[in-house]
Short mmCIF file of C-alpha atoms and ligand atoms in Angstrom, two decimals:
data_model
loop_
_atom_site.label_atom_id
_atom_site.label_comp_id
_atom_site.label_asym_id
_atom_site.label_seq_id
_atom_site.Cartn_x
_atom_site.Cartn_y
_atom_site.Cartn_z
CA MET A 1 -9.95 5.34 -8.38
CA GLU A 2 -10.17 1.97 -6.66
CA LEU A 3 -7.03 1.15 -4.68
CA LYS A 4 -8.34 -2.14 -3.36
CA LYS A 5 -11.18 -4.39 -4.45
CA ARG A 6 -13.29 -6.33 -2.02
CA THR A 7 -12.74 -10.08 -1.96
CA MET A 8 -14.79 -12.70 -0.20
CA PRO A 9 -13.61 -12.97 3.42
CA LYS A 10 -11.56 -16.07 4.08
CA GLU A 11 -13.90 -17.10 6.91
CA LEU A 12 -16.81 -17.07 4.49
CA GLN A 13 -14.86 -19.06 1.89
CA ILE A 14 -14.06 -21.68 4.55
CA PHE A 15 -17.65 -21.82 5.77
CA ASN A 16 -18.91 -22.19 2.19
CA SER A 17 -16.52 -25.08 1.61
CA LEU A 18 -17.39 -26.76 4.89
CA ALA A 19 -21.16 -26.33 4.71
CA PRO A 20 -21.91 -29.33 2.43
CA ARG A 21 -19.12 -31.43 3.97
CA LEU A 22 -19.61 -31.10 7.70
CA GLU A 23 -22.61 -31.21 10.05
CA LEU A 24 -22.49 -27.62 11.27
CA THR A 25 -23.87 -26.83 14.71
CA SER A 26 -26.72 -24.34 14.79
CA ARG A 27 -24.32 -21.81 16.26
CA ASP A 28 -21.91 -22.33 13.32
CA LYS A 29 -24.80 -22.07 10.88
CA GLN A 30 -25.76 -18.77 12.50
CA THR A 31 -22.17 -17.49 12.24
CA HIS A 32 -21.99 -18.59 8.59
CA HIS A 33 -25.26 -16.83 7.86
CA SER A 34 -24.24 -13.58 9.54
CA ILE A 35 -20.81 -13.44 7.83
CA LYS A 36 -22.50 -14.11 4.48
CA LYS A 37 -25.11 -11.46 5.11
CA GLY A 38 -22.50 -8.94 6.18
CA TYR A 39 -20.53 -9.55 3.00
CA GLU A 40 -23.64 -9.21 0.83
CA GLY A 41 -24.38 -5.87 2.51
CA GLU A 42 -20.88 -4.63 1.78
CA LEU A 43 -21.28 -5.63 -1.88
CA MET A 44 -24.59 -3.76 -2.03
CA PHE A 45 -22.93 -0.61 -0.71
CA ASP A 46 -20.01 -1.05 -3.15
CA GLN A 47 -22.45 -1.13 -6.02
CA ILE A 48 -24.14 2.08 -4.91
CA LEU A 49 -20.79 3.85 -4.55
CA ASP A 50 -19.51 2.52 -7.88
CA ASN A 51 -22.62 3.78 -9.65
CA GLN A 52 -23.19 7.07 -7.92
CA LEU A 53 -19.95 8.56 -6.63
CA GLN A 54 -18.83 11.31 -8.97
CA ARG A 55 -16.26 13.31 -7.03
CA GLU A 56 -12.60 12.52 -7.50
CA HIS A 57 -11.59 10.02 -4.81
CA LEU A 58 -9.52 7.01 -3.86
CA ILE A 59 -11.44 4.05 -2.48
CA ILE A 60 -10.24 1.10 -0.42
CA LYS A 61 -12.71 -1.72 0.09
CA ASP A 62 -12.11 -3.72 3.25
CA LEU A 63 -9.10 -2.92 5.39
CA LEU A 64 -7.81 -4.77 8.41
CA LEU A 65 -5.46 -2.58 10.40
CA ASN A 66 -3.63 -2.68 13.65
CA TYR A 67 -2.68 0.08 16.02
CA ASP A 68 -0.83 -0.71 19.22
CA SER A 69 -1.97 -4.36 19.22
CA ASN A 70 -5.60 -3.38 18.57
CA THR A 71 -6.94 -4.86 15.35
CA PHE A 72 -9.78 -3.07 13.64
CA GLN A 73 -11.64 -3.46 10.41
CA ILE A 74 -12.88 -0.83 8.02
CA ASP A 75 -15.48 -1.89 5.49
CA THR A 76 -15.07 1.00 3.09
CA LEU A 77 -12.67 3.93 3.17
CA ILE A 78 -12.83 6.82 0.74
CA ILE A 79 -10.11 9.44 0.49
CA PHE A 80 -11.55 12.69 -0.83
CA PRO A 81 -9.23 15.67 -1.38
CA SER A 82 -10.59 17.38 1.75
CA ILE A 83 -11.56 14.52 4.06
CA ILE A 84 -11.35 10.80 4.63
CA GLU A 85 -14.78 9.23 4.98
CA PHE A 86 -15.10 5.67 6.18
CA PHE A 87 -18.14 3.44 6.50
CA GLU A 88 -19.19 0.57 8.67
CA VAL A 89 -21.83 -1.29 6.67
CA LYS A 90 -24.56 -3.19 8.53
CA ASN A 91 -26.96 -5.51 6.75
CA PHE A 92 -29.36 -5.75 9.69
CA GLU A 93 -32.93 -6.65 8.87
CA GLY A 94 -36.16 -5.97 10.73
CA GLU A 95 -37.04 -3.79 13.69
CA HIS A 96 -34.34 -2.42 15.93
CA HIS A 97 -34.48 -0.11 18.93
CA TYR A 98 -32.00 2.41 20.13
CA ASP A 99 -32.11 3.18 23.85
CA LYS A 100 -30.64 6.65 24.08
CA LYS A 101 -30.52 6.71 27.87
CA ARG A 102 -28.45 3.56 28.14
CA ASP A 103 -26.77 4.02 24.74
CA LYS A 104 -27.76 0.46 23.81
CA PHE A 105 -28.94 -1.21 20.67
CA TYR A 106 -31.57 -3.92 20.46
CA LYS A 107 -32.91 -6.25 17.80
CA ASN A 108 -36.69 -6.18 18.23
CA THR A 109 -37.21 -4.79 21.73
CA ASP A 110 -35.18 -7.02 23.96
CA PHE A 111 -32.27 -8.75 22.23
CA GLU A 112 -29.23 -6.59 22.87
CA ILE A 113 -26.63 -6.43 20.12
CA GLN A 114 -23.39 -4.51 19.94
CA ASN A 115 -24.07 -0.86 19.30
CA PRO A 116 -22.54 -0.33 15.84
CA GLU A 117 -21.68 3.23 16.78
CA HIS A 118 -19.25 1.93 19.40
CA GLN A 119 -17.53 -0.28 16.85
CA MET A 120 -17.29 2.64 14.45
CA SER A 121 -15.99 5.08 17.10
CA ARG A 122 -13.32 2.61 18.14
CA ALA A 123 -12.19 2.26 14.51
CA GLU A 124 -12.21 6.05 14.14
CA THR A 125 -9.99 6.58 17.20
CA LEU A 126 -7.54 3.87 16.17
CA LEU A 127 -7.43 4.98 12.55
CA ARG A 128 -6.78 8.60 13.59
CA LYS A 129 -3.91 7.49 15.84
CA LEU A 130 -2.51 5.27 13.11
CA LEU A 131 -2.59 8.10 10.56
CA ASN A 132 -0.97 10.49 13.05
CA GLN A 133 1.72 7.95 13.78
CA HIS A 134 2.62 8.00 10.11
CA GLY A 135 2.62 11.76 9.98
CA TYR A 136 -0.79 12.36 8.40
CA GLN A 137 -3.06 14.97 9.97
CA VAL A 138 -6.30 14.68 8.03
CA GLY A 139 -10.00 15.17 8.57
CA LEU A 140 -11.69 11.86 9.29
CA ARG A 141 -15.36 10.97 9.53
CA GLY A 142 -16.94 7.60 10.23
CA THR A 143 -20.53 6.61 9.43
CA VAL A 144 -22.59 3.50 10.04
CA VAL A 145 -24.65 2.64 6.97
CA PHE A 146 -27.69 0.41 7.42
CA ILE A 147 -27.97 -0.96 3.94
CA ASN A 148 -30.93 -3.33 4.16
CA PRO A 149 -34.17 -1.79 2.84
CA GLU A 150 -36.10 -3.78 5.46
CA PHE A 151 -34.22 -2.27 8.39
CA THR A 152 -36.13 -0.04 10.79
CA LEU A 153 -34.68 1.83 13.75
CA TYR A 154 -36.92 3.16 16.51
CA ASN A 155 -35.94 6.08 18.74
CA TYR A 156 -33.33 7.14 16.24
CA THR A 157 -31.91 10.56 16.92
CA PRO A 158 -30.43 12.45 13.99
CA ASP A 159 -27.29 13.39 15.94
CA LYS A 160 -26.06 9.80 15.56
CA PRO A 161 -23.58 8.98 12.77
CA PHE A 162 -26.12 6.62 11.23
CA VAL A 163 -27.37 6.45 7.68
CA LEU A 164 -30.69 4.62 7.42
CA PRO A 165 -31.77 2.90 4.19
CA THR A 166 -33.91 5.88 3.18
CA GLN A 167 -30.94 8.21 3.69
CA ILE A 168 -28.53 6.45 1.34
CA ASN A 169 -29.44 8.54 -1.71
CA PRO A 170 -29.11 11.78 0.30
CA LEU A 171 -25.72 10.48 1.52
CA MET A 172 -24.60 10.05 -2.08
CA ARG A 173 -25.76 13.57 -2.92
CA LYS A 174 -23.86 14.88 0.10
CA LEU A 175 -20.68 13.05 -0.92
CA ASN A 176 -21.04 14.41 -4.44
CA GLN A 177 -21.21 17.93 -3.02
CA ILE A 178 -17.85 17.69 -1.26
CA PRO A 179 -15.80 20.57 -2.70
CA SER A 180 -14.09 19.33 -5.82
CA ARG A 181 -10.34 19.40 -5.69
CA LYS A 182 -7.73 17.19 -7.24
CA ILE A 183 -6.34 14.04 -5.72
CA THR A 184 -2.65 14.75 -5.15
CA ASN A 185 0.40 12.61 -4.43
CA GLN A 186 -0.19 13.28 -0.73
CA HIS A 187 -3.59 11.55 -0.95
CA LYS A 188 -2.09 8.67 -2.91
CA SER A 189 0.60 8.34 -0.30
CA ILE A 190 -2.01 8.02 2.48
CA GLY A 191 -3.88 5.40 0.43
CA ASN A 192 -0.75 3.41 -0.32
CA LYS A 193 0.39 3.60 3.30
CA LEU A 194 -2.96 2.17 4.50
CA LEU A 195 -2.76 -0.57 1.87
CA SER A 196 0.74 -1.50 2.99
CA LEU A 197 -0.53 -1.81 6.57
CA HIS A 198 -3.47 -4.05 5.60
CA GLU A 199 -3.20 -7.38 7.43
CA LYS A 200 -3.62 -9.97 4.68
CA ASP A 201 -2.89 -13.09 6.67
CA TYR A 202 -4.88 -12.40 9.76
CA PRO A 203 -5.87 -15.76 11.28
CA VAL A 204 -9.51 -16.78 10.90
CA LYS A 205 -11.18 -17.23 14.24
CA LYS A 206 -14.81 -18.11 13.94
CA VAL A 207 -14.66 -21.30 11.87
CA PRO A 208 -15.28 -24.72 13.43
CA GLU A 209 -12.54 -27.32 13.77
CA TYR A 210 -12.37 -30.07 11.18
CA THR A 211 -10.16 -32.84 9.90
CA PHE A 212 -9.75 -34.25 6.39
CA ARG A 213 -11.06 -37.61 7.50
CA GLU A 214 -14.37 -36.36 8.91
CA LEU A 215 -15.34 -34.16 5.96
CA LYS A 216 -17.66 -35.57 3.31
CA LYS A 217 -15.82 -36.07 0.05
CA GLY A 218 -17.11 -35.22 -3.38
CA ILE A 219 -17.30 -32.37 -5.85
CA ASN A 220 -19.54 -29.53 -4.73
CA CYS A 221 -21.91 -27.83 -7.15
CA TYR A 222 -20.70 -24.50 -8.49
CA HIS A 223 -24.21 -23.06 -8.27
CA CYS A 224 -25.91 -24.55 -5.19
CA ASN A 225 -22.93 -25.93 -3.25
CA SER A 226 -24.48 -29.38 -2.80
CA LEU A 227 -22.44 -32.56 -3.27
CA SER A 228 -25.10 -34.07 -5.56
CA ILE A 229 -22.80 -34.19 -8.55
CA SER A 230 -22.44 -36.90 -11.15
CA LEU A 231 -20.06 -37.06 -14.08
CA ARG A 232 -20.82 -37.60 -17.76
CA GLY A 233 -18.09 -37.04 -20.31
CA HIS A 234 -16.49 -33.65 -19.92
CA TYR A 235 -19.20 -32.35 -17.59
CA CYS A 236 -20.38 -32.53 -13.99
CA TYR A 237 -24.16 -32.42 -13.50
CA CYS A 238 -25.98 -31.45 -10.32
CA SER A 239 -29.14 -33.35 -9.47
CA GLU A 240 -30.21 -30.66 -6.99
CA CYS A 241 -30.26 -27.60 -9.24
CA GLY A 242 -29.50 -28.90 -12.71
CA GLY A 243 -26.19 -27.00 -12.78
CA LYS A 244 -23.53 -28.06 -15.26
CA GLU A 245 -19.78 -27.45 -15.15
CA LEU A 246 -16.70 -28.69 -16.99
CA VAL A 247 -14.99 -31.48 -15.02
CA LYS A 248 -11.71 -29.65 -15.41
CA SER A 249 -12.95 -26.46 -13.78
CA ALA A 250 -14.78 -28.42 -11.05
CA VAL A 251 -11.56 -30.27 -10.20
CA LEU A 252 -9.58 -27.03 -10.12
CA ARG A 253 -12.18 -25.52 -7.79
CA SER A 254 -11.97 -28.58 -5.60
CA VAL A 255 -8.18 -28.18 -5.44
CA GLN A 256 -8.66 -24.57 -4.38
CA ASP A 257 -11.10 -25.63 -1.67
CA PHE A 258 -8.69 -28.31 -0.51
CA LYS A 259 -5.86 -25.78 -0.29
CA LEU A 260 -8.10 -23.34 1.55
CA LEU A 261 -9.12 -25.91 4.16
CA PHE A 262 -5.78 -27.67 4.50
CA GLN A 263 -3.11 -25.07 4.00
CA LYS A 264 -0.28 -27.25 5.20
CA GLU A 265 -1.18 -30.31 3.17
CA LYS A 266 0.45 -31.00 -0.17
CA VAL A 267 -1.70 -31.33 -3.27
CA THR A 268 -1.20 -34.84 -4.65
CA LYS A 269 -3.25 -36.73 -7.23
CA ALA A 270 -4.24 -39.33 -4.61
CA LYS A 271 -5.42 -36.72 -2.14
CA ILE A 272 -7.44 -34.83 -4.74
CA HIS A 273 -8.85 -38.11 -6.05
CA GLU A 274 -10.13 -38.87 -2.55
CA TRP A 275 -11.25 -35.26 -1.97
CA CYS A 276 -13.37 -35.40 -5.14
CA GLY A 277 -15.08 -38.52 -3.78
CA GLY A 278 -13.30 -40.92 -6.15
CA MET A 279 -15.44 -39.68 -9.03
CA VAL A 280 -12.61 -38.54 -11.25
CA THR A 281 -9.85 -41.03 -12.09
CA GLU A 282 -6.37 -40.38 -10.72
CA GLN A 283 -5.09 -40.24 -14.28
CA ARG A 284 -7.53 -37.51 -15.23
CA ILE A 285 -6.71 -35.57 -12.05
CA MET A 286 -3.02 -35.87 -12.80
CA ARG A 287 -3.56 -34.46 -16.30
CA ILE A 288 -5.57 -31.52 -14.94
CA LEU A 289 -3.00 -30.82 -12.22
CA ALA A 290 -0.09 -31.07 -14.65
CA GLN A 291 -1.71 -28.55 -16.97
CA ASN A 292 -2.40 -26.01 -14.28
CA PHE A 293 0.17 -26.50 -11.56
CA GLN A 294 3.86 -26.93 -11.24
CA MET A 295 4.93 -30.45 -10.27
CA PHE A 296 7.59 -31.07 -7.66
CA SER A 297 9.42 -34.40 -7.32
CA LYS A 298 8.68 -36.87 -10.08
CA ASN A 299 8.09 -40.08 -8.21
CA ARG A 300 4.75 -41.32 -6.93
CA TRP A 301 4.86 -38.74 -4.16
CA ALA A 302 4.75 -35.93 -6.66
CA TYR A 303 2.94 -32.86 -5.41
CA TYR A 304 1.70 -29.74 -7.11
CA GLU A 305 1.87 -26.05 -6.38
CA PRO A 306 0.61 -23.01 -8.26
CA LYS A 307 2.75 -22.12 -11.25
CA THR A 308 5.01 -19.19 -10.60
CA THR A 309 4.48 -16.78 -13.44
CA SER A 310 7.72 -15.74 -15.09
CA LYS A 311 7.98 -12.13 -16.11
ZN1 ZN B 401 -26.43 -27.59 -7.80
#
């Protein structure tokens, strides 16, 4: 049973929104690329688990936890009746070297990167302490999964908690051989406790600074993210990729992007009109906002917030 789905990391959402609107430095482009790649790797692993895991389990996809002022992230956590398995997923590509003597990890032969085992061990220690703090004494095992089929690791020693791309199917077989017992309320209580501790509003750190004024305005393409959009009737058309989208849904997406990038700003028809590059009339924006949002204050400074759903 899935206790928590994976959603696109906020940092990646922000980068995606900024990419067509701001001249990113090469360093920012690199960060954007690596966050995107990491997320794609996690989705690949999710798909394998969703298709192949047969044993009764509870799964939590993406957890951000804190123990004693130390924040740590867990990509995938699976509660089996007899053990908690968690996975750090790495979407590294190309040749990598492990230097056993120095316990160091290199891309190619000379570019040192953080040894993923260290990251995983840190998470394991903190997670164990966190579980103990809440009264749970359970078996815990962390594994680093290298998900990319084009990843190679030289000098790999099998005593490491690594799963290489060719070992993913054997990993699934191993997980499916875990003695079958029932998930009990105790397991559910561990899962729900971890979910309650998940830090939803952790501040994003790696994104560049930006202001409303400096960002390029316009509607971005739903498919290719470019701002090469023109309007005809009810549709937006992209001259880059030929994509087509209803104006209404493009405006609503633009509002979401605006809210993501400017959390403290109020959504007004004038602001969204400007944000969409002046392509959609204020009147049309107002209609779309009125249909989908709740309006506050009725004068010309009216602003809109998501409708609160009544039960
Ligand atoms: Zn496009």
